[in-house]
Amino acid sequence: MDFKISAKRPPSSIVANKAAAALLHFAIELESLASTDKGISLSDLEHYSLRANEPNKFPARSLEQDTAHQLESIGRRIWNIFLRKQNAAMGANNQICQTQICLRARLFGYLLLGIGLLGRPDANAAQSAAYLIRLGLALCKACINNAELECARIALQRITDYLPCSPCSTAPAESDGSSPADYASYYILRIALSWKDDRLDLAEHMYTKATQHTPFVDAGTRTTLVQILTHIGESFVSKTNIAAAIPWLRRAAAEASAACSFRDTTVVDAELRTREQAKLVALGGLVRCLTRLNSRESLVEANRIVAEAQVEFGKRRVEVLEMLVMLQTAKGEADGALTDLLEILLS
């Protein structure tokens, strides 16, 4: 890519830091290309993101104030520009390509923002780190959801550096401004990425880490955990490995049933329905696996789950009816299952 930035050269103070100057030159060009909708090179984005992801080149409080401010400012602008573009690309014919570019550009902006915030001489490391953690968590989740796993790894790497080494797991908020929900979200994303990388041993370890913080998380974060655990379990079901699926689905069901430590009054009906549906999917998947095992112990467990679901969601709920049919069919009572189903529907 031929950079033509003579009209927008950075101040001389930035040139003193060659690594920062190179990043800023590319950032200026990227911002210009974004405003004119010209083509953006993925290889260039990857190259400069890797250069920005070298903490040893940008130690904390090592930059001049002007340099840090320039990097922070343009990093924030790039993040915002490509977040808007990503939202606008939803439903477009080239959505996948556009989303890929936007996520990689947001990662680059995120890295610049971190360098600028923490590199300034008067940096408030704790406050900036808490902000960067939450921004990085949002980016990482979007990357995993869109299969941009390398970007997700880089974002998680940065979050790992920003998180304190010894978080307190029993307090509702950390002294550095981060919260147990931040730590839980971090480990939840590590679970998802480990699963995507086919590292189930690491996913197990990350789940253990996450449970140290989940007692304090909000309902939305817990629902995300339930969905990820369910996806892992269902991935084993698709491979007909029922024995491996059951532990993950049990975890999903347990997390879905766990009570929140505080009442979230901001939850809207749509979020409540999402949470409820996530629980029903986890329970249904677990009942399906237990009935396929068809042992005495597994059927007893499935029977208990169905009975509890009937109490919580009602006997007429479609998902509960499906669980009931699976259970009775596994017991060899298929005819009785249909009779009970008709009675419930007609009652």
Coordinates of C-alpha atoms in Angstrom, one line a residue:
M1 CA 0.0 0.0 0.0
D2 CA 1.4 3.4 -1.0
F3 CA 0.9 5.8 1.9
K4 CA 0.5 9.5 0.9
I5 CA 0.4 11.3 4.2
S6 CA 2.6 14.3 3.6
A7 CA -0.3 16.6 4.5
K8 CA -1.0 14.9 7.8
R9 CA 2.5 14.2 9.2
P10 CA 2.5 13.6 12.9
P11 CA 4.3 16.1 15.2
S12 CA 8.1 15.7 15.5
S13 CA 7.7 14.4 19.1
I14 CA 6.1 11.3 17.7
V15 CA 8.8 10.7 15.1
A16 CA 11.2 10.3 18.1
N17 CA 9.5 7.0 18.8
K18 CA 9.9 5.1 15.5
A19 CA 7.6 2.3 16.5
A20 CA 4.8 4.7 17.4
A21 CA 5.4 6.8 14.3
A22 CA 5.0 3.7 12.0
L23 CA 1.8 2.8 13.7
L24 CA 0.5 6.3 13.5
H25 CA 1.3 6.6 9.8
F26 CA -0.7 3.5 9.0
A27 CA -3.5 4.6 11.3
I28 CA -3.9 7.9 9.5
E29 CA -4.0 6.1 6.2
L30 CA -6.5 3.6 7.5
E31 CA -8.8 6.4 8.8
S32 CA -8.6 8.1 5.4
L33 CA -9.4 4.9 3.5
A34 CA -12.4 4.3 5.8
S35 CA -13.8 7.7 5.2
T36 CA -13.6 7.3 1.4
D37 CA -14.8 3.7 1.3
K38 CA -11.6 2.7 -0.5
G39 CA -10.2 -0.8 -0.3
I40 CA -8.5 -1.8 2.9
S41 CA -5.8 -4.5 2.8
L42 CA -6.3 -7.3 5.4
S43 CA -2.6 -8.1 5.2
D44 CA -1.6 -4.6 6.1
L45 CA -4.1 -4.6 9.0
E46 CA -2.6 -7.9 10.2
H47 CA 1.0 -6.7 9.8
Y48 CA 0.4 -3.4 11.8
S49 CA -1.7 -5.1 14.4
L50 CA 1.1 -7.5 15.1
R51 CA 3.5 -4.5 15.4
A52 CA 1.1 -2.8 17.8
N53 CA 0.9 -6.0 19.8
E54 CA 4.5 -5.8 21.1
P55 CA 4.3 -4.5 24.7
N56 CA 8.1 -4.4 25.1
K57 CA 8.2 -1.6 22.5
F58 CA 5.7 0.5 24.4
P59 CA 6.3 0.2 28.2
A60 CA 3.9 1.9 30.6
R61 CA 4.5 5.7 30.9
S62 CA 7.3 5.6 28.3
L63 CA 5.8 7.9 25.7
E64 CA 5.8 11.6 25.5
Q65 CA 2.4 13.1 26.4
D66 CA 1.8 14.3 22.8
T67 CA 2.7 10.9 21.3
A68 CA 0.4 9.0 23.7
H69 CA -2.5 11.4 23.1
Q70 CA -2.2 11.1 19.3
L71 CA -2.2 7.3 19.5
E72 CA -5.1 7.2 22.0
S73 CA -7.2 9.6 19.9
I74 CA -6.7 7.9 16.6
G75 CA -7.2 4.5 18.1
R76 CA -10.5 5.6 19.6
R77 CA -11.6 7.1 16.2
I78 CA -10.7 3.9 14.3
W79 CA -12.6 1.8 16.8
N80 CA -15.7 3.9 16.5
I81 CA -15.6 4.2 12.7
F82 CA -15.3 0.5 12.2
L83 CA -17.8 -0.4 14.9
R84 CA -20.4 1.8 13.0
K85 CA -19.3 0.1 9.7
Q86 CA -19.7 -3.3 11.2
N87 CA -23.2 -2.5 12.4
A88 CA -24.1 -1.1 9.0
A89 CA -22.8 -4.2 7.2
M90 CA -25.4 -6.5 8.9
G91 CA -27.4 -8.1 6.1
A92 CA -25.2 -6.8 3.3
N93 CA -24.2 -9.1 0.4
N94 CA -20.6 -9.0 1.4
Q95 CA -21.3 -9.0 5.1
I96 CA -18.7 -11.7 6.0
C97 CA -15.8 -9.8 4.2
Q98 CA -16.9 -6.4 5.7
T99 CA -17.2 -7.9 9.2
Q100 CA -13.7 -9.4 8.9
I101 CA -12.2 -6.0 7.9
C102 CA -14.1 -4.2 10.6
L103 CA -13.1 -6.6 13.4
R104 CA -9.4 -6.5 12.4
A105 CA -9.6 -2.7 12.2
R106 CA -11.2 -2.5 15.6
L107 CA -8.5 -4.7 17.0
F108 CA -5.8 -2.3 15.6
G109 CA -7.7 0.7 17.0
Y110 CA -8.0 -1.2 20.4
L111 CA -4.2 -1.8 20.5
L112 CA -3.4 1.8 19.7
L113 CA -5.8 3.0 22.4
G114 CA -4.1 0.7 24.9
I115 CA -0.7 2.0 24.0
G116 CA -1.8 5.6 24.2
L117 CA -3.7 5.3 27.5
L118 CA -1.0 3.4 29.3
G119 CA 2.0 5.0 27.6
R120 CA 1.3 8.6 28.8
P121 CA 3.6 9.9 31.6
D122 CA 0.6 10.5 33.9
A123 CA -1.2 7.3 33.1
N124 CA -3.8 6.0 35.6
A125 CA -2.9 2.4 35.0
A126 CA -5.7 0.8 37.1
Q127 CA -8.5 3.0 35.7
S128 CA -7.3 2.6 32.1
A129 CA -6.8 -1.1 32.4
A130 CA -10.4 -1.6 33.7
Y131 CA -11.7 0.3 30.7
L132 CA -9.5 -1.6 28.2
I133 CA -10.5 -4.9 29.7
R134 CA -14.2 -4.2 29.1
L135 CA -13.6 -2.9 25.6
G136 CA -11.4 -6.0 24.9
L137 CA -14.1 -8.4 26.2
A138 CA -16.6 -6.9 23.8
L139 CA -14.2 -7.2 20.9
C140 CA -13.2 -10.7 21.7
K141 CA -16.8 -11.9 21.9
A142 CA -17.5 -10.4 18.5
C143 CA -14.4 -12.0 17.1
I144 CA -15.3 -15.5 18.4
N145 CA -18.9 -15.1 17.2
N146 CA -17.6 -14.3 13.7
A147 CA -14.8 -17.0 13.7
E148 CA -12.0 -14.4 13.7
L149 CA -10.1 -16.5 16.2
E150 CA -6.7 -15.0 15.7
C151 CA -8.0 -11.5 16.5
A152 CA -9.8 -13.0 19.5
R153 CA -6.5 -14.5 20.7
I154 CA -4.7 -11.2 20.4
A155 CA -7.5 -9.4 22.3
L156 CA -7.4 -12.0 25.1
Q157 CA -3.6 -11.7 25.3
R158 CA -4.0 -8.0 25.9
I159 CA -6.7 -8.5 28.5
T160 CA -4.5 -11.1 30.2
D161 CA -1.9 -8.4 30.6
Y162 CA -4.4 -5.8 31.8
L163 CA -6.0 -8.1 34.4
P164 CA -4.4 -7.9 37.9
C165 CA -2.5 -11.0 38.8
S166 CA -4.2 -11.8 42.0
P167 CA -7.9 -10.9 41.8
C168 CA -10.1 -11.1 44.9
S169 CA -12.9 -13.6 44.1
T170 CA -15.2 -12.9 47.0
A171 CA -15.9 -9.2 46.7
P172 CA -18.5 -7.5 44.5
A173 CA -15.9 -5.2 43.0
E174 CA -12.2 -5.0 42.6
S175 CA -10.1 -2.2 44.0
D176 CA -8.7 -1.5 40.5
G177 CA -12.1 -0.8 39.0
S178 CA -12.6 -4.2 37.4
S179 CA -15.3 -6.5 38.7
P180 CA -15.8 -10.2 39.1
A181 CA -18.0 -10.1 36.0
D182 CA -15.0 -8.9 34.1
Y183 CA -13.0 -11.9 35.3
A184 CA -15.9 -14.3 34.7
S185 CA -16.4 -12.9 31.1
Y186 CA -12.7 -13.3 30.5
Y187 CA -12.6 -16.9 31.5
I188 CA -15.9 -17.6 29.7
L189 CA -14.3 -16.3 26.5
R190 CA -11.2 -18.4 27.2
I191 CA -13.6 -21.5 27.5
A192 CA -15.1 -20.6 24.1
L193 CA -11.8 -20.1 22.4
S194 CA -10.3 -23.3 23.9
W195 CA -13.2 -25.2 22.6
K196 CA -12.9 -23.7 19.1
D197 CA -9.2 -24.6 19.2
D198 CA -10.2 -28.2 20.2
R199 CA -8.5 -27.8 23.6
L200 CA -11.1 -29.3 25.9
D201 CA -8.6 -29.8 28.6
L202 CA -7.9 -26.1 28.7
A203 CA -11.6 -25.3 28.5
E204 CA -12.2 -27.5 31.6
H205 CA -9.5 -25.5 33.4
M206 CA -11.0 -22.2 32.4
Y207 CA -14.4 -23.3 33.5
T208 CA -13.0 -24.0 36.9
K209 CA -11.5 -20.5 36.9
A210 CA -14.7 -19.0 35.8
T211 CA -16.7 -20.6 38.7
Q212 CA -14.7 -18.6 41.2
H213 CA -16.4 -15.4 39.9
T214 CA -19.8 -16.5 38.5
P215 CA -21.5 -16.1 41.9
F216 CA -21.2 -12.3 41.3
V217 CA -22.0 -12.1 37.6
D218 CA -25.1 -10.5 36.1
A219 CA -27.8 -12.6 34.3
G220 CA -26.5 -11.7 30.8
T221 CA -23.0 -13.0 31.5
R222 CA -24.4 -16.2 33.1
T223 CA -26.6 -16.8 30.0
T224 CA -23.6 -16.4 27.8
L225 CA -21.8 -19.1 29.9
V226 CA -24.8 -21.4 29.7
Q227 CA -25.0 -21.0 25.9
I228 CA -21.3 -21.8 25.5
L229 CA -21.4 -24.8 27.7
T230 CA -24.5 -26.1 25.9
H231 CA -22.7 -25.6 22.5
I232 CA -19.8 -27.7 23.7
G233 CA -22.1 -30.4 24.9
E234 CA -24.0 -30.4 21.7
S235 CA -20.8 -30.6 19.7
F236 CA -20.1 -34.0 21.4
V237 CA -23.7 -35.1 20.7
S238 CA -23.1 -34.4 17.0
K239 CA -20.2 -36.8 17.2
T240 CA -22.4 -39.3 19.0
N241 CA -20.1 -39.1 22.0
I242 CA -22.9 -38.9 24.6
A243 CA -20.7 -39.7 27.6
A244 CA -18.5 -36.7 26.9
A245 CA -21.5 -34.4 26.2
I246 CA -23.3 -35.1 29.5
P247 CA -20.8 -33.3 31.9
W248 CA -20.9 -30.2 29.8
L249 CA -24.7 -30.2 29.6
R250 CA -24.9 -30.8 33.3
R251 CA -22.7 -27.7 33.8
A252 CA -24.9 -25.7 31.5
A253 CA -28.0 -26.8 33.4
A254 CA -26.5 -26.1 36.7
E255 CA -25.3 -22.6 35.7
A256 CA -28.8 -21.9 34.2
S257 CA -30.4 -22.8 37.5
A258 CA -28.0 -20.8 39.7
A259 CA -29.5 -17.8 41.4
C260 CA -28.0 -14.3 40.8
S261 CA -26.5 -12.7 43.8
F262 CA -28.3 -9.4 43.0
R263 CA -31.5 -8.3 41.4
D264 CA -30.9 -6.7 38.0
T265 CA -33.8 -4.3 37.6
T266 CA -32.6 -3.3 34.1
V267 CA -33.4 -6.6 32.5
V268 CA -36.0 -6.4 29.8
D269 CA -38.5 -9.0 28.7
A270 CA -36.3 -10.0 25.7
E271 CA -33.4 -10.7 28.0
L272 CA -35.6 -12.7 30.3
R273 CA -36.8 -14.8 27.3
T274 CA -33.3 -15.3 26.1
R275 CA -32.2 -16.5 29.6
E276 CA -35.3 -18.8 29.8
Q277 CA -34.7 -20.3 26.4
A278 CA -31.0 -20.9 27.1
K279 CA -32.0 -22.9 30.2
L280 CA -34.6 -24.9 28.3
V281 CA -32.1 -25.8 25.6
A282 CA -29.6 -26.9 28.2
L283 CA -32.1 -29.0 30.0
G284 CA -33.5 -30.5 26.8
G285 CA -30.1 -31.4 25.6
L286 CA -29.3 -33.1 28.9
V287 CA -32.5 -35.0 29.0
R288 CA -31.9 -36.2 25.4
C289 CA -28.4 -37.5 26.3
L290 CA -29.6 -39.1 29.6
T291 CA -32.4 -40.9 27.8
R292 CA -30.1 -42.1 25.1
L293 CA -27.8 -43.7 27.8
N294 CA -31.0 -45.4 29.0
S295 CA -29.5 -46.6 32.3
R296 CA -31.5 -46.7 35.5
E297 CA -29.5 -43.8 37.0
S298 CA -29.7 -41.7 33.9
L299 CA -33.5 -42.2 33.7
V300 CA -33.9 -41.2 37.3
E301 CA -31.9 -38.0 36.7
A302 CA -33.9 -37.3 33.5
N303 CA -37.2 -37.8 35.4
R304 CA -36.2 -35.3 38.1
I305 CA -35.2 -32.7 35.5
V306 CA -38.5 -33.1 33.6
A307 CA -40.5 -32.9 36.9
E308 CA -38.6 -29.7 37.9
A309 CA -39.1 -28.2 34.4
Q310 CA -42.9 -28.9 34.6
V311 CA -43.0 -27.0 37.9
E312 CA -40.9 -24.0 36.6
F313 CA -42.2 -23.6 33.1
G314 CA -45.6 -25.4 33.1
K315 CA -46.6 -28.7 31.7
R316 CA -47.9 -27.2 28.4
R317 CA -44.6 -25.6 27.4
V318 CA -43.5 -27.2 24.1
E319 CA -39.9 -27.7 25.2
V320 CA -41.1 -29.4 28.4
L321 CA -43.5 -31.6 26.5
E322 CA -40.6 -32.7 24.2
M323 CA -38.6 -33.7 27.3
L324 CA -41.5 -35.7 28.7
V325 CA -41.9 -37.5 25.4
M326 CA -38.2 -38.4 25.3
L327 CA -38.3 -39.7 28.8
Q328 CA -41.4 -41.8 28.4
T329 CA -40.1 -43.2 25.1
A330 CA -36.9 -44.2 26.7
K331 CA -38.9 -46.0 29.4
G332 CA -40.7 -48.0 26.6
E333 CA -43.9 -46.0 27.2
A334 CA -44.2 -44.4 23.8
D335 CA -48.0 -45.0 23.6
G336 CA -48.4 -43.5 27.1
A337 CA -46.3 -40.6 26.1
L338 CA -48.6 -39.7 23.3
T339 CA -51.6 -40.1 25.5
D340 CA -50.1 -37.9 28.2
L341 CA -49.2 -35.3 25.6
L342 CA -52.8 -35.2 24.3
E343 CA -54.2 -34.9 27.8
I344 CA -51.9 -32.0 28.7
L345 CA -52.7 -30.2 25.4
L346 CA -56.4 -30.7 25.8
S347 CA -56.5 -29.8 29.5

